[in-house]
CSV table of C-alpha atoms in Angstrom, one decimal:
chain,number,residue,atom,x,y,z
I,273,MET,CA,-20.3,6.0,7.1
I,274,ILE,CA,-24.0,4.7,6.2
I,275,ALA,CA,-26.0,1.6,7.1
I,276,GLN,CA,-28.4,1.3,4.8
I,277,PHE,CA,-29.4,2.4,1.0
I,278,PHE,CA,-32.2,2.0,-0.7
I,279,VAL,CA,-34.0,3.0,-2.7
I,280,LEU,CA,-39.2,3.8,-3.5
I,281,SER,CA,-40.8,4.0,-5.9
I,282,GLN,CA,-43.7,6.6,-5.4
I,283,ARG,CA,-46.2,4.6,-3.4
I,284,GLY,CA,-43.4,3.3,-1.2
I,285,ASP,CA,-42.7,-0.2,-2.8
I,286,ASN,CA,-38.7,-0.9,-2.2
I,287,ILE,CA,-36.4,-1.4,-5.4
I,288,VAL,CA,-33.8,-2.0,-4.2
I,289,PHE,CA,-32.3,-2.0,-0.3
I,290,ARG,CA,-29.1,-3.1,0.5
I,291,ASP,CA,-28.1,-3.1,5.1
I,292,TYR,CA,-24.1,-2.6,5.1
I,293,ARG,CA,-23.9,-3.0,8.5
I,294,GLY,CA,-26.6,-4.2,10.4
I,295,GLU,CA,-27.1,-1.4,13.1
I,296,VAL,CA,-30.5,0.0,11.7
I,297,SER,CA,-33.7,-2.7,11.8
I,298,LYS,CA,-35.3,-3.4,8.5
I,299,GLY,CA,-38.3,-1.8,8.7
I,300,SER,CA,-35.9,1.6,8.2
I,301,ALA,CA,-38.2,2.2,4.9
I,302,GLU,CA,-41.5,2.3,6.2
I,303,ILE,CA,-40.4,4.6,8.5
I,304,PHE,CA,-39.0,6.8,6.4
I,305,PHE,CA,-41.5,7.2,3.4
I,306,ARG,CA,-44.3,7.3,6.3
I,307,LYS,CA,-42.5,10.6,7.5
I,308,VAL,CA,-41.6,11.9,4.1
I,309,LYS,CA,-45.6,11.1,2.8
I,310,PHE,CA,-47.2,12.7,6.5
I,311,TRP,CA,-44.9,15.6,7.0
I,312,LYS,CA,-45.9,18.1,9.3
I,313,GLU,CA,-43.3,19.5,10.6
I,314,ASP,CA,-42.2,22.7,10.8
I,315,GLU,CA,-44.9,24.1,9.0
I,316,GLU,CA,-43.7,22.8,5.5
I,317,GLU,CA,-45.4,20.9,3.2
I,318,GLU,CA,-42.1,18.7,1.9
I,319,ALA,CA,-39.9,16.3,4.0
I,320,PRO,CA,-36.2,18.1,4.4
I,321,PRO,CA,-33.6,16.5,3.1
I,322,VAL,CA,-32.2,15.4,6.0
I,323,PHE,CA,-33.7,14.2,9.4
I,324,ASN,CA,-33.5,12.1,12.5
I,325,VAL,CA,-36.1,9.8,13.7
I,326,ASP,CA,-35.5,7.7,17.2
I,327,GLY,CA,-31.7,7.5,17.2
I,328,VAL,CA,-31.5,7.5,13.4
I,329,ASN,CA,-30.6,9.6,10.6
I,330,TYR,CA,-32.3,9.9,7.3
I,331,ILE,CA,-30.8,11.6,4.1
I,332,HIS,CA,-32.6,10.8,0.7
I,333,VAL,CA,-33.1,12.9,-2.7
I,334,LYS,CA,-35.6,12.4,-5.0
I,335,ILE,CA,-34.2,11.6,-8.8
I,336,ALA,CA,-36.6,10.7,-11.9
I,337,GLY,CA,-39.6,10.0,-9.3
I,338,LEU,CA,-37.5,7.8,-6.9
I,339,PHE,CA,-36.1,7.9,-3.4
I,340,PHE,CA,-32.9,7.7,-2.9
I,341,VAL,CA,-32.4,7.4,0.5
I,342,THR,CA,-29.5,6.2,3.2
I,343,THR,CA,-29.8,5.7,7.0
I,344,THR,CA,-27.2,6.0,9.5
I,345,ARG,CA,-26.8,6.0,13.2
I,346,VAL,CA,-23.2,7.9,13.4
I,347,ASN,CA,-22.8,12.3,12.8
I,348,VAL,CA,-21.5,12.1,9.0
I,349,SER,CA,-21.3,15.2,6.8
I,350,PRO,CA,-24.4,15.5,4.8
I,351,SER,CA,-23.6,17.3,1.9
I,352,LEU,CA,-20.8,14.7,1.7
I,353,VAL,CA,-24.0,11.9,1.4
I,354,LEU,CA,-26.5,13.7,-0.8
I,355,GLU,CA,-23.3,14.6,-3.1
I,356,LEU,CA,-23.5,10.4,-3.0
I,357,LEU,CA,-26.9,9.9,-3.4
I,358,GLN,CA,-26.6,12.1,-6.4
I,359,ARG,CA,-23.1,10.2,-7.8
I,360,ILE,CA,-25.2,6.5,-7.9
I,361,ALA,CA,-27.6,7.5,-8.9
I,362,ARG,CA,-25.8,8.8,-12.4
I,363,VAL,CA,-23.7,6.2,-12.6
I,364,THR,CA,-27.2,3.9,-12.5
I,365,LYS,CA,-28.2,5.6,-15.1
I,366,ASP,CA,-25.0,5.7,-16.8
I,367,TYR,CA,-25.5,2.0,-16.5
I,368,LEU,CA,-29.0,1.2,-17.4
I,369,GLY,CA,-29.1,4.0,-20.0
I,370,VAL,CA,-32.8,5.0,-18.3
I,371,LEU,CA,-33.5,6.0,-14.4
I,372,ASN,CA,-37.0,5.0,-13.6
I,373,GLU,CA,-38.9,2.1,-12.0
I,374,ASP,CA,-39.2,-0.3,-14.8
I,375,SER,CA,-35.4,0.3,-15.5
I,376,LEU,CA,-34.0,-1.2,-12.1
I,377,ARG,CA,-36.3,-4.1,-11.0
I,378,LYS,CA,-35.4,-5.2,-15.1
I,379,ASN,CA,-32.1,-4.9,-14.3
I,380,PHE,CA,-31.6,-5.2,-9.9
I,381,VAL,CA,-28.8,-8.0,-10.9
I,382,LEU,CA,-26.6,-4.9,-12.1
I,383,VAL,CA,-27.5,-3.1,-9.9
I,384,TYR,CA,-26.5,-4.3,-6.3
I,385,GLU,CA,-23.4,-5.2,-8.6
I,386,LEU,CA,-22.5,-1.7,-9.0
I,387,LEU,CA,-23.5,-1.6,-5.1
I,388,ASP,CA,-21.3,-3.9,-3.3
I,389,GLU,CA,-17.9,-1.9,-6.0
I,390,VAL,CA,-19.5,1.5,-5.3
I,391,ILE,CA,-20.0,0.9,-1.1
I,392,ASP,CA,-18.3,-1.6,1.0
I,393,PHE,CA,-18.9,-1.9,4.5
I,394,GLY,CA,-21.1,1.4,4.8
I,395,TYR,CA,-17.7,3.4,3.2
I,396,PRO,CA,-17.7,4.9,-0.3
I,397,GLN,CA,-15.3,3.3,-2.5
I,398,THR,CA,-15.7,5.0,-6.1
I,399,THR,CA,-18.6,6.6,-8.1
I,400,SER,CA,-16.9,6.3,-11.6
I,401,THR,CA,-18.4,5.1,-14.0
I,402,GLU,CA,-14.9,4.0,-16.4
I,403,VAL,CA,-13.3,3.0,-13.1
I,404,LEU,CA,-16.9,0.4,-12.1
I,405,LYS,CA,-16.4,-0.9,-16.2
I,406,SER,CA,-13.1,-3.5,-14.8
I,407,TYR,CA,-15.5,-4.7,-12.0
I,408,VAL,CA,-19.0,-4.4,-13.2
I,409,PHE,CA,-19.9,-7.4,-15.6
I,410,ASN,CA,-23.5,-7.6,-16.1
I,411,GLU,CA,-25.3,-6.7,-18.7
I,412,PRO,CA,-27.8,-4.2,-19.1
I,413,ILE,CA,-31.5,-4.5,-20.3
I,414,VAL,CA,-32.2,-2.5,-22.2
I,415,ILE,CA,-35.8,-1.0,-21.9
I,416,ASP,CA,-37.1,-0.1,-25.1
I,417,SER,CA,-37.4,3.9,-25.9
I,418,THR,CA,-40.6,3.7,-26.9
I,419,ARG,CA,-41.2,3.2,-23.6
I,420,VAL,CA,-40.1,6.4,-22.3
I,421,PRO,CA,-42.3,9.2,-21.3
I,422,PRO,CA,-41.5,11.7,-24.5
I,423,LEU,CA,-39.8,15.1,-23.2
I,424,GLY,CA,-41.5,17.2,-25.8
I,425,PRO,CA,-39.5,19.5,-27.9
I,426,ALA,CA,-37.0,20.2,-25.1
I,427,SER,CA,-35.5,16.8,-26.0
I,428,MET,CA,-34.2,17.7,-29.2
I,429,PHE,CA,-30.0,17.5,-30.1
I,430,MET,CA,-28.8,19.5,-33.0
I,431,GLN,CA,-26.0,18.8,-35.1
I,432,GLY,CA,-26.7,21.8,-37.8
I,433,THR,CA,-29.8,21.9,-39.4
I,434,LYS,CA,-29.8,18.0,-38.3
I,435,LYS,CA,-32.3,16.4,-35.2
I,436,MET,CA,-31.7,13.4,-32.8
I,437,PRO,CA,-34.5,13.0,-30.7
I,438,GLY,CA,-33.4,12.8,-27.0
I,439,THR,CA,-34.3,9.3,-26.3
I,440,ALA,CA,-30.8,9.3,-28.0
I,441,VAL,CA,-28.9,9.8,-25.1
I,442,THR,CA,-30.7,7.2,-22.9
I,443,LYS,CA,-28.5,4.1,-24.3
I,444,SER,CA,-26.7,2.5,-22.3
I,445,VAL,CA,-23.0,3.9,-22.3
I,446,ILE,CA,-22.0,-0.2,-22.6
I,447,VAL,CA,-24.2,-1.3,-24.8
I,448,THR,CA,-22.7,-1.4,-28.8
I,449,GLU,CA,-25.5,-1.3,-31.1
I,450,PRO,CA,-26.8,-4.4,-33.6
I,451,GLY,CA,-23.2,-6.0,-35.4
I,452,GLY,CA,-21.1,-5.1,-32.5
I,453,ARG,CA,-20.5,-1.9,-33.3
I,454,LYS,CA,-20.7,1.2,-31.2
I,455,ARG,CA,-22.2,4.5,-32.6
I,456,GLU,CA,-20.0,6.8,-32.0
I,457,GLU,CA,-21.1,10.5,-30.3
I,458,ILE,CA,-21.4,12.7,-28.1
I,459,PHE,CA,-24.0,14.7,-26.5
I,460,VAL,CA,-23.4,18.5,-25.0
I,461,ASP,CA,-26.7,19.9,-22.8
I,462,ILE,CA,-26.7,24.0,-22.0
I,463,ILE,CA,-28.9,23.5,-19.3
I,464,GLU,CA,-30.1,27.0,-17.4
I,465,LYS,CA,-31.9,26.8,-14.2
I,466,ILE,CA,-32.8,31.2,-14.0
I,467,SER,CA,-34.7,32.7,-10.9
I,468,VAL,CA,-36.7,36.3,-10.8
I,469,THR,CA,-38.3,38.0,-8.9
I,470,PHE,CA,-40.5,41.2,-10.5
I,471,SER,CA,-42.1,43.6,-7.7
I,472,SER,CA,-45.7,44.6,-8.3
I,473,SER,CA,-44.9,47.5,-10.9
I,474,GLY,CA,-43.2,44.4,-12.9
I,475,TYR,CA,-39.6,45.5,-12.5
I,476,ILE,CA,-36.7,43.1,-12.3
I,477,LEU,CA,-35.7,43.6,-8.4
I,478,THR,CA,-33.5,39.8,-8.7
I,479,SER,CA,-32.9,37.8,-10.9
I,480,GLU,CA,-29.6,34.9,-11.0
I,481,ILE,CA,-28.9,32.4,-13.7
I,482,ASP,CA,-27.1,28.3,-12.4
I,483,GLY,CA,-25.9,26.2,-15.8
I,484,THR,CA,-24.3,23.8,-16.4
I,485,ILE,CA,-22.5,22.5,-19.7
I,486,GLN,CA,-23.2,18.2,-19.2
I,487,MET,CA,-21.9,16.4,-22.1
I,488,LYS,CA,-22.6,12.2,-22.3
I,489,SER,CA,-19.9,10.5,-24.3
I,490,TYR,CA,-20.2,7.6,-26.3
I,491,LEU,CA,-16.6,8.1,-28.1
I,492,THR,CA,-14.7,4.9,-27.8
I,493,GLY,CA,-10.2,5.1,-27.7
I,494,SER,CA,-10.4,8.5,-25.3
I,495,PRO,CA,-10.4,11.3,-27.8
I,496,GLU,CA,-9.4,14.7,-27.0
I,497,ILE,CA,-11.7,17.5,-27.6
I,498,ARG,CA,-12.0,20.6,-27.6
I,499,LEU,CA,-15.1,22.9,-26.9
I,500,ALA,CA,-14.5,26.3,-27.9
I,501,LEU,CA,-17.4,29.5,-26.3
I,502,ASN,CA,-18.0,32.5,-26.3
I,503,GLU,CA,-14.6,34.6,-27.4
I,504,ASP,CA,-15.6,37.8,-25.5
I,505,LEU,CA,-16.6,35.3,-22.6
I,506,SER,CA,-15.5,37.1,-19.0
I,507,ILE,CA,-15.0,36.0,-15.8
I,508,GLY,CA,-16.1,37.8,-12.8
I,509,ARG,CA,-17.6,41.5,-12.4
I,510,ASN,CA,-14.7,43.6,-12.9
I,511,SER,CA,-16.5,46.2,-14.4
I,512,SER,CA,-18.5,49.1,-13.2
I,513,SER,CA,-20.9,48.7,-16.1
I,514,VAL,CA,-21.9,45.2,-15.1
I,515,TYR,CA,-25.4,46.6,-14.5
I,516,ASP,CA,-26.2,48.6,-17.0
I,517,TYR,CA,-28.2,47.0,-19.4
I,518,ARG,CA,-27.2,48.3,-22.4
I,519,SER,CA,-23.4,46.5,-21.8
I,520,SER,CA,-25.4,43.2,-22.3
I,521,ALA,CA,-26.7,44.3,-25.7
I,522,GLY,CA,-23.5,44.5,-27.0
I,523,GLY,CA,-23.1,40.7,-26.4
I,524,ALA,CA,-20.5,40.4,-24.1
I,525,VAL,CA,-21.1,37.3,-21.6
I,526,ILE,CA,-20.3,38.0,-17.7
I,527,LEU,CA,-20.4,35.4,-15.4
I,528,ASP,CA,-20.0,35.9,-12.0
I,529,ASP,CA,-17.9,32.3,-11.6
I,530,CYS,CA,-17.2,28.9,-12.5
I,531,ASN,CA,-15.8,25.5,-11.6
I,532,PHE,CA,-15.4,22.6,-14.4
I,533,HIS,CA,-14.8,19.1,-14.1
I,534,GLU,CA,-11.5,17.3,-13.4
I,535,SER,CA,-10.6,16.1,-16.6
I,536,VAL,CA,-10.8,19.9,-17.9
I,537,ARG,CA,-7.2,21.5,-19.4
I,538,LEU,CA,-7.4,25.0,-19.3
I,539,ASP,CA,-4.7,25.7,-21.1
I,540,SER,CA,-6.0,28.1,-23.7
I,541,PHE,CA,-9.1,29.1,-22.1
I,542,ASP,CA,-7.8,32.4,-21.1
I,543,VAL,CA,-6.7,32.8,-24.9
I,544,ASP,CA,-9.0,31.6,-26.5
I,545,ARG,CA,-12.0,30.6,-24.1
I,546,THR,CA,-11.4,26.3,-25.5
I,547,LEU,CA,-12.0,23.7,-23.1
I,548,SER,CA,-9.9,20.4,-23.6
I,549,LEU,CA,-10.8,17.3,-22.2
I,550,ILE,CA,-10.1,14.0,-22.4
I,551,PRO,CA,-14.3,13.0,-21.9
I,552,PRO,CA,-14.5,10.1,-19.5
I,553,ASP,CA,-17.3,7.8,-20.0
I,554,GLY,CA,-21.4,8.6,-18.9
I,555,GLU,CA,-23.0,11.9,-17.6
I,556,PHE,CA,-20.9,14.2,-16.2
I,557,ALA,CA,-20.9,18.4,-16.0
I,558,ALA,CA,-18.0,19.9,-17.5
I,559,MET,CA,-18.9,23.6,-16.6
I,560,ASN,CA,-21.2,24.7,-14.0
I,561,TYR,CA,-21.3,28.3,-14.3
I,562,ARG,CA,-23.4,31.7,-12.4
I,563,MET,CA,-24.8,34.8,-13.7
I,564,THR,CA,-25.9,37.8,-11.5
I,565,GLN,CA,-25.3,39.8,-14.7
I,566,GLU,CA,-29.3,41.7,-15.5
I,567,PHE,CA,-30.4,39.7,-18.9
I,568,LYS,CA,-33.6,39.6,-20.4
I,569,PRO,CA,-35.7,37.6,-18.2
I,570,PRO,CA,-38.3,35.1,-21.0
I,571,PHE,CA,-41.2,36.1,-19.8
I,572,ARG,CA,-42.7,39.1,-18.2
I,573,VAL,CA,-45.7,38.3,-15.2
I,574,SER,CA,-48.1,41.1,-14.4
I,575,ALA,CA,-51.4,40.5,-11.6
I,576,LEU,CA,-53.4,42.4,-10.4
I,577,ILE,CA,-56.2,41.6,-7.6
I,578,GLU,CA,-59.2,44.3,-6.1
I,579,GLU,CA,-62.4,43.3,-4.8
I,580,ALA,CA,-65.5,43.2,-6.9
I,581,GLY,CA,-68.3,44.0,-4.7
I,582,GLN,CA,-69.5,42.1,-1.2
I,583,LEU,CA,-67.9,38.8,-0.8
I,584,LYS,CA,-66.1,39.1,-4.0
I,585,ALA,CA,-62.8,39.8,-6.1
I,586,GLU,CA,-61.2,40.0,-9.3
I,587,ALA,CA,-57.9,38.6,-10.4
I,588,ILE,CA,-56.0,39.6,-13.7
I,589,ILE,CA,-52.6,37.5,-14.7
I,590,LYS,CA,-50.9,38.1,-17.9
I,591,ILE,CA,-47.7,36.6,-19.3
I,592,ARG,CA,-46.0,38.2,-22.1
I,593,ALA,CA,-43.1,36.1,-24.1
I,594,ASP,CA,-40.4,38.2,-24.9
I,595,PHE,CA,-38.5,35.8,-27.0
I,596,ALA,CA,-38.0,34.9,-30.6
I,597,ALA,CA,-41.0,33.9,-32.4
I,598,SER,CA,-39.2,30.8,-33.7
I,599,VAL,CA,-39.1,30.1,-29.5
I,600,THR,CA,-41.3,28.0,-28.0
I,601,ALA,CA,-41.8,27.6,-24.5
I,602,ASN,CA,-43.3,25.0,-23.2
I,603,THR,CA,-45.4,22.8,-20.0
I,604,ILE,CA,-45.5,26.3,-18.6
I,605,ILE,CA,-47.3,26.0,-15.0
I,606,VAL,CA,-48.8,29.5,-13.3
I,607,GLN,CA,-49.7,29.3,-9.7
I,608,MET,CA,-51.1,31.9,-7.2
I,609,PRO,CA,-52.3,31.4,-3.9
I,610,VAL,CA,-55.4,32.9,-2.8
I,611,PRO,CA,-56.8,34.4,0.4
I,612,THR,CA,-57.5,31.7,2.9
I,613,TYR,CA,-61.0,32.2,3.6
I,614,THR,CA,-61.7,31.7,-1.2
I,615,ALA,CA,-64.7,28.9,-1.2
I,616,ARG,CA,-64.7,29.2,-4.8
I,617,ILE,CA,-63.0,30.3,-7.9
I,618,SER,CA,-64.8,30.8,-11.3
I,619,PHE,CA,-62.2,31.1,-14.8
I,620,GLU,CA,-62.6,32.8,-18.3
I,621,LEU,CA,-59.9,31.8,-20.3
I,622,GLU,CA,-58.9,34.2,-23.7
I,623,SER,CA,-61.3,33.4,-26.4
I,624,GLY,CA,-60.0,31.0,-28.4
I,625,ALA,CA,-57.1,29.3,-26.2
I,626,VAL,CA,-55.8,25.9,-26.9
I,627,GLY,CA,-54.4,24.6,-24.7
I,628,GLN,CA,-54.9,25.8,-21.9
I,629,THR,CA,-57.0,25.3,-18.5
I,630,ALA,CA,-57.5,26.4,-14.7
I,631,ASP,CA,-58.1,25.4,-11.7
I,632,PHE,CA,-58.9,26.1,-7.9
I,633,LYS,CA,-56.9,23.8,-5.6
I,634,GLU,CA,-59.1,24.3,-2.7
I,635,GLY,CA,-56.9,21.5,-0.2
I,636,ALA,CA,-53.9,24.4,-1.0
I,637,LYS,CA,-55.7,28.0,-1.6
I,638,ARG,CA,-53.6,28.4,-4.4
I,639,LEU,CA,-55.4,28.7,-8.6
I,640,GLU,CA,-53.1,26.9,-11.1
I,641,TRP,CA,-53.5,28.0,-14.3
I,642,CYS,CA,-52.0,25.5,-17.2
I,643,LEU,CA,-50.4,26.1,-21.1
I,644,LYS,CA,-48.8,23.3,-23.1
I,645,LYS,CA,-47.5,26.3,-24.8
I,646,ILE,CA,-46.8,29.7,-25.0
I,647,VAL,CA,-45.1,30.8,-28.6
I,648,GLY,CA,-42.3,33.6,-28.8
I,649,GLY,CA,-44.2,36.7,-28.9
I,650,SER,CA,-47.5,36.4,-27.9
I,651,GLU,CA,-49.4,37.7,-24.5
I,652,HIS,CA,-52.0,34.9,-22.9
I,653,THR,CA,-54.5,36.4,-20.1
I,654,LEU,CA,-56.6,35.3,-16.9
I,655,CYS,CA,-59.6,36.1,-15.7
I,656,ALA,CA,-60.6,34.9,-11.8
I,657,LYS,CA,-63.3,35.7,-9.7
I,658,LEU,CA,-63.3,34.6,-6.3
I,659,THR,CA,-65.9,34.0,-4.3
I,660,PHE,CA,-65.0,34.4,-0.9
I,661,SER,CA,-66.3,32.8,2.8
I,662,GLN,CA,-66.5,36.2,4.6
I,663,GLU,CA,-65.5,39.4,4.0
I,664,SER,CA,-61.6,40.9,4.4
I,665,HIS,CA,-60.2,42.5,6.5
I,666,GLY,CA,-57.2,44.6,4.8
I,667,ASN,CA,-55.5,44.4,1.7
I,668,ILE,CA,-56.3,41.5,-0.2
I,669,ALA,CA,-53.4,41.6,-2.3
I,670,ARG,CA,-51.3,41.3,0.9
I,671,GLU,CA,-53.1,38.0,1.3
I,672,ALA,CA,-52.8,36.3,-1.6
I,673,GLY,CA,-49.6,35.4,-4.0
I,674,PRO,CA,-46.5,35.7,-4.6
I,675,ILE,CA,-47.6,34.4,-8.2
I,676,ASN,CA,-44.9,31.7,-9.5
I,677,MET,CA,-44.5,30.2,-12.9
I,678,ASN,CA,-42.5,27.0,-13.9
I,679,PHE,CA,-42.2,25.9,-17.4
I,680,THR,CA,-39.2,25.1,-19.8
I,681,ILE,CA,-38.1,26.3,-22.6
I,682,PRO,CA,-36.1,24.3,-25.8
I,683,MET,CA,-33.3,25.9,-28.3
I,684,TYR,CA,-33.1,29.0,-25.6
I,685,ASN,CA,-30.4,30.2,-23.0
I,686,ALA,CA,-30.8,33.3,-21.0
I,687,SER,CA,-27.3,33.7,-20.5
I,688,LYS,CA,-26.4,34.0,-24.4
I,689,LEU,CA,-23.5,31.2,-23.9
I,690,GLN,CA,-23.0,29.2,-26.7
I,691,VAL,CA,-21.0,26.9,-28.2
I,692,ARG,CA,-19.1,28.0,-31.1
I,693,TYR,CA,-17.6,24.5,-32.1
I,694,LEU,CA,-17.0,21.1,-30.8
I,695,HIS,CA,-13.6,20.1,-32.0
I,696,ILE,CA,-12.5,16.2,-31.5
I,697,ALA,CA,-8.9,14.5,-32.5
I,698,LYS,CA,-9.3,12.8,-35.4
I,699,LYS,CA,-8.0,8.7,-34.9
I,700,SER,CA,-8.1,8.1,-38.6
I,701,PRO,CA,-9.0,9.7,-41.7
I,702,SER,CA,-12.6,8.2,-41.8
I,703,TYR,CA,-13.5,9.2,-38.3
I,704,ASN,CA,-15.9,11.5,-37.7
I,705,PRO,CA,-18.0,11.2,-34.8
I,706,TYR,CA,-21.6,12.7,-34.1
I,707,ARG,CA,-22.0,15.8,-32.1
I,708,TRP,CA,-25.2,17.0,-30.8
I,709,VAL,CA,-25.8,20.5,-28.9
I,710,ARG,CA,-28.9,20.9,-27.1
I,711,TYR,CA,-30.2,24.7,-25.1
I,712,VAL,CA,-32.3,24.1,-22.0
I,713,THR,CA,-33.5,26.3,-20.1
I,714,GLN,CA,-36.2,26.1,-16.7
I,715,SER,CA,-37.2,28.0,-14.0
I,716,ASN,CA,-35.9,27.7,-10.7
I,717,SER,CA,-37.7,30.6,-9.4
I,718,TYR,CA,-39.7,32.7,-11.5
I,719,VAL,CA,-41.7,34.9,-9.0
I,720,ALA,CA,-44.1,38.2,-9.1
I,721,ARG,CA,-45.5,39.7,-6.1
I,722,LEU,CA,-48.8,41.2,-5.9
């Protein structure tokens, strides 16, 4: 049971506010934003998703740069409310097409209509896009796709040799094309977030992939679809050779565990690794999976830091892209904490470096190396010269690091999970909807120790 729901911008502006029970003061949004912006407790830089102020529980998630927040005075399940906030954001995106401050402000009437159907007197009712169509009648004001921030090459969908920009998936599920017709198409995203920890000598200590097969359907008439995955896909680690690197080179994909959307039927999954389903309207995760089998990480990261005279040290960071030259990683950010007594840092980028910047974040005491893109097979090096305000009294490598790396790699997946085909049941001989597939790999926790 929740008392209030509100959405705040990054500046703290109140975009949406609904008070369901009148149990919490109207100034709760300002109290929440001040607490989050100036969080000082538990030596953490960011506020946790759940915290209490003066007897009021604040539960929030940050999505697309917006704070989705609920308040309550009762002891509710945090997991339930966090999942509710995620689903409210998802269904809002389904109806508006784009989830940002501009779209919420222009469609506030539709958003409040959705909220009144999703939550009644503080109790969740339904978050199904399909069910809500029967009760929500306002049409969205569509945001021009040219005003949507570009997502880069990672936003490209593929169908054979054809390409479709990622903005195609930002359409509302209830808006038709000009002329009253509806474009028949379905989008499939295989999104993987990888976590890797390297030792100081470059060996892999831990590795894990959290993946999801996400769909967004614009198909009419509820046709059945069949999604076929790798024939050699295995679920569960029942072999002693799972962690043998040579066994994974043979092409077999071994998942630790997985779960499926409620609409997925697994009648033939054990036989031919095919998922059958009638996709609901809007965006949904058809399958979530986890993999800890040893895989080839997309990047190798190594670093060395050593003293270079009195009150000075030198750090060298190397990145090697271990994927095909036809693949390009985007928006790479490498961060390394430095000793707290570091006064300044001078950087030496490699000769001919294009699209690279390096900076010393003095307040956070870390260096930050940004690369616009990295082509597969290439290697990049950064040399940083540190100047200290006092002498080091120990092993300098223990006072610096570890290195953390963030990146996005479009049309690449580390697990080798593939969509063999996507078959849609034909309603007529001329029925031929578009099928778009996109692979994206992102870093979740990519760490190298010094």
